XYZ file of C-alpha atoms in Angstrom:
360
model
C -73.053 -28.011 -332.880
C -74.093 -26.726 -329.369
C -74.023 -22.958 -328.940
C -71.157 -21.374 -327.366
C -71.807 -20.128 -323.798
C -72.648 -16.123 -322.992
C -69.600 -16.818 -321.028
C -66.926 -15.702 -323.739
C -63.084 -14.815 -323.081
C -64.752 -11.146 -322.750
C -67.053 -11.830 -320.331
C -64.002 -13.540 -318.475
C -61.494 -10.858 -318.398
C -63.819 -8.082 -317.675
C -64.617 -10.044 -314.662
C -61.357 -10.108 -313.720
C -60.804 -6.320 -314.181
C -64.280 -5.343 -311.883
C -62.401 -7.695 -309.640
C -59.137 -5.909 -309.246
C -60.874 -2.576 -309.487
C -63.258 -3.409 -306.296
C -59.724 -4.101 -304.557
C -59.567 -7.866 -304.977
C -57.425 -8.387 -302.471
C -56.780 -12.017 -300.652
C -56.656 -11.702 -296.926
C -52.503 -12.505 -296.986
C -51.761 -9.585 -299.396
C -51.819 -11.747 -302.330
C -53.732 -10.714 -305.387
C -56.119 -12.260 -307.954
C -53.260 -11.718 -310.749
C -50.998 -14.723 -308.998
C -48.028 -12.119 -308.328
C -46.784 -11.666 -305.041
C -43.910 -9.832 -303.712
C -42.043 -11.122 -300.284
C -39.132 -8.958 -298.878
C -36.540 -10.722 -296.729
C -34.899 -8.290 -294.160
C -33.080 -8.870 -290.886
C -29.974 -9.610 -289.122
C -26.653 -9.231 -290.970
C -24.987 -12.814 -291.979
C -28.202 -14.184 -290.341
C -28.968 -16.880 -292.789
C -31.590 -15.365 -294.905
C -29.877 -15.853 -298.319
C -29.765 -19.880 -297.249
C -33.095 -19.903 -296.051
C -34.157 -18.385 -299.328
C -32.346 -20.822 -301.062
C -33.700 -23.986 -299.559
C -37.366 -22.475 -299.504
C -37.120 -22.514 -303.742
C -35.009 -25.916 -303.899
C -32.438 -24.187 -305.124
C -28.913 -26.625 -305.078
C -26.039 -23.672 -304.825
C -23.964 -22.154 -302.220
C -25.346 -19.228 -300.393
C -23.168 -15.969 -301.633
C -23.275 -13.199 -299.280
C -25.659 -10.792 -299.970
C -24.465 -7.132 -301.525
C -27.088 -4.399 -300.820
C -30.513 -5.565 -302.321
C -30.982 -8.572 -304.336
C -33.177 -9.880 -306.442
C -34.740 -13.368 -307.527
C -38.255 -15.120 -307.900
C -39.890 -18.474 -307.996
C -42.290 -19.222 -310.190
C -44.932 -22.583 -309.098
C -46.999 -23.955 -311.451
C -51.207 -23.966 -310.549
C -51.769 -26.606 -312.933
C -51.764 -27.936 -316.414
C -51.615 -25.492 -319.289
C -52.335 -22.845 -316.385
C -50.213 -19.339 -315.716
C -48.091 -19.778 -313.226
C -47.876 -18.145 -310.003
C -44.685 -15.689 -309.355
C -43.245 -14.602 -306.275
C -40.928 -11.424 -306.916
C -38.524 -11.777 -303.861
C -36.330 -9.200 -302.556
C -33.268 -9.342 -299.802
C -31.792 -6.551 -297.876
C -28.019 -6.827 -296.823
C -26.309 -5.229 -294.588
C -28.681 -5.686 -291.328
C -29.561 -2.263 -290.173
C -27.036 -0.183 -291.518
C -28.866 -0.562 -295.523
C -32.527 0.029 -294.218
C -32.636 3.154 -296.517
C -32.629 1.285 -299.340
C -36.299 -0.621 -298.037
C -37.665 2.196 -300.411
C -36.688 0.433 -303.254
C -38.899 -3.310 -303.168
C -41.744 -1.283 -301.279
C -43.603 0.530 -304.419
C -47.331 1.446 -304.313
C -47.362 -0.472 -307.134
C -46.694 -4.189 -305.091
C -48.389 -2.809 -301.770
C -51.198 -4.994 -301.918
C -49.248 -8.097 -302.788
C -46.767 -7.629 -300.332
C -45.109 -9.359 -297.686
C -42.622 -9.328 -294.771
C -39.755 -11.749 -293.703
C -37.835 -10.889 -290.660
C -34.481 -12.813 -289.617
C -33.234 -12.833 -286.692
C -30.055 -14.633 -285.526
C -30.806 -16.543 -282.410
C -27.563 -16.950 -281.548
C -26.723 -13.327 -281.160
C -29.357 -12.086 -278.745
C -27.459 -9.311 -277.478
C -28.724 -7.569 -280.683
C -31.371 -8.754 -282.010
C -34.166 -6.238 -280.412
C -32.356 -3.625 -281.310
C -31.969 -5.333 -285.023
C -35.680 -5.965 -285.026
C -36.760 -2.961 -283.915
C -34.905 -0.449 -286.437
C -35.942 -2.932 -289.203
C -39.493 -3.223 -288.475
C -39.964 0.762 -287.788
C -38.458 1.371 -291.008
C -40.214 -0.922 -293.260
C -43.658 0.076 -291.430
C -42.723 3.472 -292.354
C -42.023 2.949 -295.686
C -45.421 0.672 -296.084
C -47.444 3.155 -294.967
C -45.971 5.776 -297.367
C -46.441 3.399 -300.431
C -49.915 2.744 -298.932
C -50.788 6.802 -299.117
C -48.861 6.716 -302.631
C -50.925 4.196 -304.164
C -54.508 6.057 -302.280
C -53.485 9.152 -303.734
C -53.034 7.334 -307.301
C -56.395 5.806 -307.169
C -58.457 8.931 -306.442
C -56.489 10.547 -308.849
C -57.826 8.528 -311.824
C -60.661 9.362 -313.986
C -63.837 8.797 -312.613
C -62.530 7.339 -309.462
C -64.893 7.124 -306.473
C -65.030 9.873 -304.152
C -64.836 7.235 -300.709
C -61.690 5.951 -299.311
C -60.515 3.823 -301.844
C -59.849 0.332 -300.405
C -56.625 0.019 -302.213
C -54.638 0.479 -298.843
C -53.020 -2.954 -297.866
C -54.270 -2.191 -294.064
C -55.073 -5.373 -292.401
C -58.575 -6.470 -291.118
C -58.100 -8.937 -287.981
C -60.830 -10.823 -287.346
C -63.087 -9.012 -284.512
C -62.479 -12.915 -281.961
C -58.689 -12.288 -283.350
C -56.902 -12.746 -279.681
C -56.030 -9.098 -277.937
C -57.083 -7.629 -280.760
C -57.787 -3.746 -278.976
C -54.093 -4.129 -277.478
C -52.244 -5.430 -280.252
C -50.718 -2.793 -282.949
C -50.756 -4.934 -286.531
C -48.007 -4.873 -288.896
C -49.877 -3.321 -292.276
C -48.874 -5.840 -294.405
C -48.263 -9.824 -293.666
C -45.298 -10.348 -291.400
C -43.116 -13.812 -290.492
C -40.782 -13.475 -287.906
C -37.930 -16.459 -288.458
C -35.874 -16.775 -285.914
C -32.417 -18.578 -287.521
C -29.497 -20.636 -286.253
C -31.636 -22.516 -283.789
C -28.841 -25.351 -283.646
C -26.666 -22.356 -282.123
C -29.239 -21.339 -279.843
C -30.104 -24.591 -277.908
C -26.100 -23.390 -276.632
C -27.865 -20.899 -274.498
C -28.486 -21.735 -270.948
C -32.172 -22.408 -270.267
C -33.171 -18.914 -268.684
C -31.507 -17.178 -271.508
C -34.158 -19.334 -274.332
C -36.483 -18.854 -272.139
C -35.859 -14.681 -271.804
C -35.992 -15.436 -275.916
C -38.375 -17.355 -276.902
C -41.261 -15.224 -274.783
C -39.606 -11.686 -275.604
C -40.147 -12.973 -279.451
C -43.940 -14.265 -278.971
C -44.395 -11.131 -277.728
C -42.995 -9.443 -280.280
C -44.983 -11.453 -282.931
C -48.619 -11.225 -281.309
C -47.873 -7.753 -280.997
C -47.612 -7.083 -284.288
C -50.344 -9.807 -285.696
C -47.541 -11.913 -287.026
C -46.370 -15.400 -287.433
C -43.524 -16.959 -286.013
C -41.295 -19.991 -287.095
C -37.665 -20.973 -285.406
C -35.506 -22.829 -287.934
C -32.222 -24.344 -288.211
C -31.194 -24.881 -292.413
C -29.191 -28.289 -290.690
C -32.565 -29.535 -289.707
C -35.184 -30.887 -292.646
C -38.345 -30.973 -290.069
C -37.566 -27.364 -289.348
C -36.768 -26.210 -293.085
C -40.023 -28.540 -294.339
C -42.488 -26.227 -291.625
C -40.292 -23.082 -292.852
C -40.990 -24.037 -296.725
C -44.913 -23.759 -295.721
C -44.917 -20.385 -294.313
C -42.698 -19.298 -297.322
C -45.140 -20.827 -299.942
C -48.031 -19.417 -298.180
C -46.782 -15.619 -298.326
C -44.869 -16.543 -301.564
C -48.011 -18.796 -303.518
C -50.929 -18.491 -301.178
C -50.903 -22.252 -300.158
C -51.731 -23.656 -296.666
C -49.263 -23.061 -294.028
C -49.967 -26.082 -292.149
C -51.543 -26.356 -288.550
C -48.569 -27.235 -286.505
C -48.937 -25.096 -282.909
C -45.716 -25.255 -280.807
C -45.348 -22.590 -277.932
C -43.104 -24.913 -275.722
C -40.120 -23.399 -275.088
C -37.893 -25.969 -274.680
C -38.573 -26.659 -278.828
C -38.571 -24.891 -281.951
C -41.334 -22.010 -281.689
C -44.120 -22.466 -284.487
C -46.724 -19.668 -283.967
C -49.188 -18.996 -286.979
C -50.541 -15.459 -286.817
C -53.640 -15.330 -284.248
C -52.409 -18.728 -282.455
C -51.064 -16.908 -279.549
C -52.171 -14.227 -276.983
C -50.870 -12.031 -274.065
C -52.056 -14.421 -271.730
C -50.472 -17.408 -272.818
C -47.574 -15.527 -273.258
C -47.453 -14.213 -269.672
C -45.371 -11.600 -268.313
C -42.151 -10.827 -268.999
C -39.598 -13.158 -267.789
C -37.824 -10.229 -265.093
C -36.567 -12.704 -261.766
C -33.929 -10.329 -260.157
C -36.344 -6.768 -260.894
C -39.649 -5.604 -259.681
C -40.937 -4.993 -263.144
C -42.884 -1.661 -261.772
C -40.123 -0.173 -261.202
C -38.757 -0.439 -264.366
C -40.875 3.071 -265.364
C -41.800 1.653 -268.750
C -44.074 3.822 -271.050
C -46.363 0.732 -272.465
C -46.021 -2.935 -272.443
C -43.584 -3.015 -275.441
C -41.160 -0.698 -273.743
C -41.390 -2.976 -270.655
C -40.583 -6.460 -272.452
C -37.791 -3.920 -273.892
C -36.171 -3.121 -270.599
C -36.367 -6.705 -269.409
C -35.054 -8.011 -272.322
C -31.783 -5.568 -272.501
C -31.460 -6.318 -269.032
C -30.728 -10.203 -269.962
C -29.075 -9.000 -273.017
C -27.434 -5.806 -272.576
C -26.836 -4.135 -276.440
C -23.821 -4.539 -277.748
C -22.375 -1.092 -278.279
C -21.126 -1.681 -281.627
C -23.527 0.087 -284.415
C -23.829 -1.323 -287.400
C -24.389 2.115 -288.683
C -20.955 2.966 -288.023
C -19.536 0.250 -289.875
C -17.287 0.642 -293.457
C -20.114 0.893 -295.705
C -17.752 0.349 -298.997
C -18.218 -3.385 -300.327
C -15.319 -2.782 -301.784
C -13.150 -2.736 -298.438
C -15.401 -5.647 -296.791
C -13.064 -8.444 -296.684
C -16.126 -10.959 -297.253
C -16.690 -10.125 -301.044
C -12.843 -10.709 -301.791
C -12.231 -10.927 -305.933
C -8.477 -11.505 -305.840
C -8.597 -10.331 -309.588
C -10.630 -7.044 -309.420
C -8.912 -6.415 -306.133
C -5.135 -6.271 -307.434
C -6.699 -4.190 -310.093
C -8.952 -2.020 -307.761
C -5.794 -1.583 -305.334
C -3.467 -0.471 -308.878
C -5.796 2.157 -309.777
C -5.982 3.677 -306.209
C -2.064 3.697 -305.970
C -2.294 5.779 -309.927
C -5.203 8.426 -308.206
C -2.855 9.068 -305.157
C 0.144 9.679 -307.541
C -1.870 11.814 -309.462
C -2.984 13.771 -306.354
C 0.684 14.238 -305.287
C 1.706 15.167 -308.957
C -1.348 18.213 -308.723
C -0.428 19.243 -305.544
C 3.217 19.684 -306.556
C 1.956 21.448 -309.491
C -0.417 23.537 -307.205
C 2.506 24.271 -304.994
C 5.091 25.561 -307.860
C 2.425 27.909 -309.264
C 2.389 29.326 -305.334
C 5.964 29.802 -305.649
C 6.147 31.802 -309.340
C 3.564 34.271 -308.362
């Protein structure tokens, strides 16, 4: 019988321990453990609940989405192998939820985490100011899980007394493109831009105004970017490869398309300022639109194509129960008896109140 290898189930697993202690990290925020965790945010009714849907071959009707949801997909690595899991989360609501980020960003997933933004192509009017809020508050929030989990670490027994490189800070290549004038999301980001059927409406100036404003917007912040349509399969089949590289760590595919006239497909590092160019302002001498750094300029220009609408999502009825898209005829003829019993009951107290006014 040959002798059984120094190489036990031990020797394994303690390997694998070192390995997360040393802050095994993979360079798209996945781990060693096969876990990942991918948080879709963005524009309200902008499609990500469909996208999500046909990403994990999933064969049901999109239901709109209440709050934060939860799911996962699970991909097997091979035979009589764990499989990988992707714990995915989904903010309703657009901006007017972005509170509840707090919840799917832990310093528990920071290092496994990812970033999905939607945006709605065919509303331009807001989708800066839709990116914008979302992406300042989930930075936020990242780097507060980030100094959570830090703290945690050098907290431990016997924990080393350098920075701990449990922080899910990205390291860009140093012949990354603009990489001194570029300000990198922390964790891994994909910018989707959805309803691209709806958006070849647009006159061409208007995609055009779009299209650069949102490669901008990407290289600034070290991300990818993928246009997508769910009526189109070559669109959803490029979108399913950026998913199942945040979602299972596999290849995302080389396709490079900054032409825009077509669907934008812009990996992480495949763009730069200078390919971009400037910002698409025809009627306005851009110095004298008094901006305070290039992303406040490509702001101004932008709003000046696309005015914001003055509508605020934050102002909106935040009750589900009163949004007329999650109707339940049954709980709402019940919901709507029980309201009509607490205002009788009010006007039966105050009567009561009122008598007792009138004896004294």
């Amino acid at each position: 019988m040959p002798k059984v290898s120094s190489d036990t189930l031990w020797e394994l697993a303690a390997a694998e321990v070192r390995s997360r202690e040393s802050g095994g990290v993979e360079e798209d925020g996945g781990e060693a453990t096969g876990e990942r965790t991918v948080f879709l945010i963005g524009s309200k009714a902008g499609g990500k609940t469909s996208l999500l849907l046909r990403c994990l071959d999933r064969d049901e009707p999109p239901k709109p989405t209440l709050a934060l949801e939860y799911t996962f997909g699970r991909r097997a690595k091979g035979h009589n192998t764990p499989k990988d899991i992707a714990h995915l989360w989904e903010l309703g609501g657009g901006t007017s939820l972005s509170d509840l980020i707090q919840i799917p960003v832990t310093p528990l997933n920071i290092r496994s985490l990812s970033v999905i933004l939607v945006l709605d192509l065919s509303k331009p009017n807001i989708l800066w100011g839709t990116m914008e809020k979302l992406v300042e508050a989930a930075q936020s929030q990242v780097e507060k899980a980030s100094s959570q989990a830090q703290r945690g670490e050098k907290a431990k027994p016997g924990a080393k007394s350098q920075t701990s490189v449990h922080l899910p800070a990205r390291v860009l290549p140093k012949d990354y493109p603009d990489r001194d004038l570029i300000s990198p999301f922390p964790v891994p980001l994909l910018i989707v831009g959805s309803k691209y059927d709806l958006f070849q409406e647009l006159d061409s100036h208007n995609k055009k105004v779009v299209s650069k404003t949102l490669r901008f917007i990407a290289h600034y912040y070290a991300a990818s970017l993928i246009f997508t349509s769910i009526k189109s399969e070559s669109l959803m089949s490029k979108m399913k490869s950026f998913f199942s590289h945040l979602a299972f760590g596999l290849d995302r595919g080389k396709t490079v398309s900054g032409d825009p006239t077509k669907p934008l497909i812009i990996p992480a590092g495949s763009d730069s300022f200078t390919q971009i160019g400037s910002p698409p302002a025809n009627d306005v001498d851009i110095s004298s639109l008094h901006a305070k750094n290039p992303k406040d300029l490509w702001k101004k220009v932008y709003e000046r194509a696309f005015p914001p609408e003055s509508i605020n999502e934050q102002r909106e009825l935040k009750d589900p129960a009163k949004d007329p898209q999650y109707k339940e005829p049954l709980i709402d003829a019940m919901r709507a008896q029980k309201d009509q019993e607490l205002e009788q009951y009010k006007r039966n107290v105050a009567k009561s109140w009122k008598g007792l006014q009138l004896e004294s």
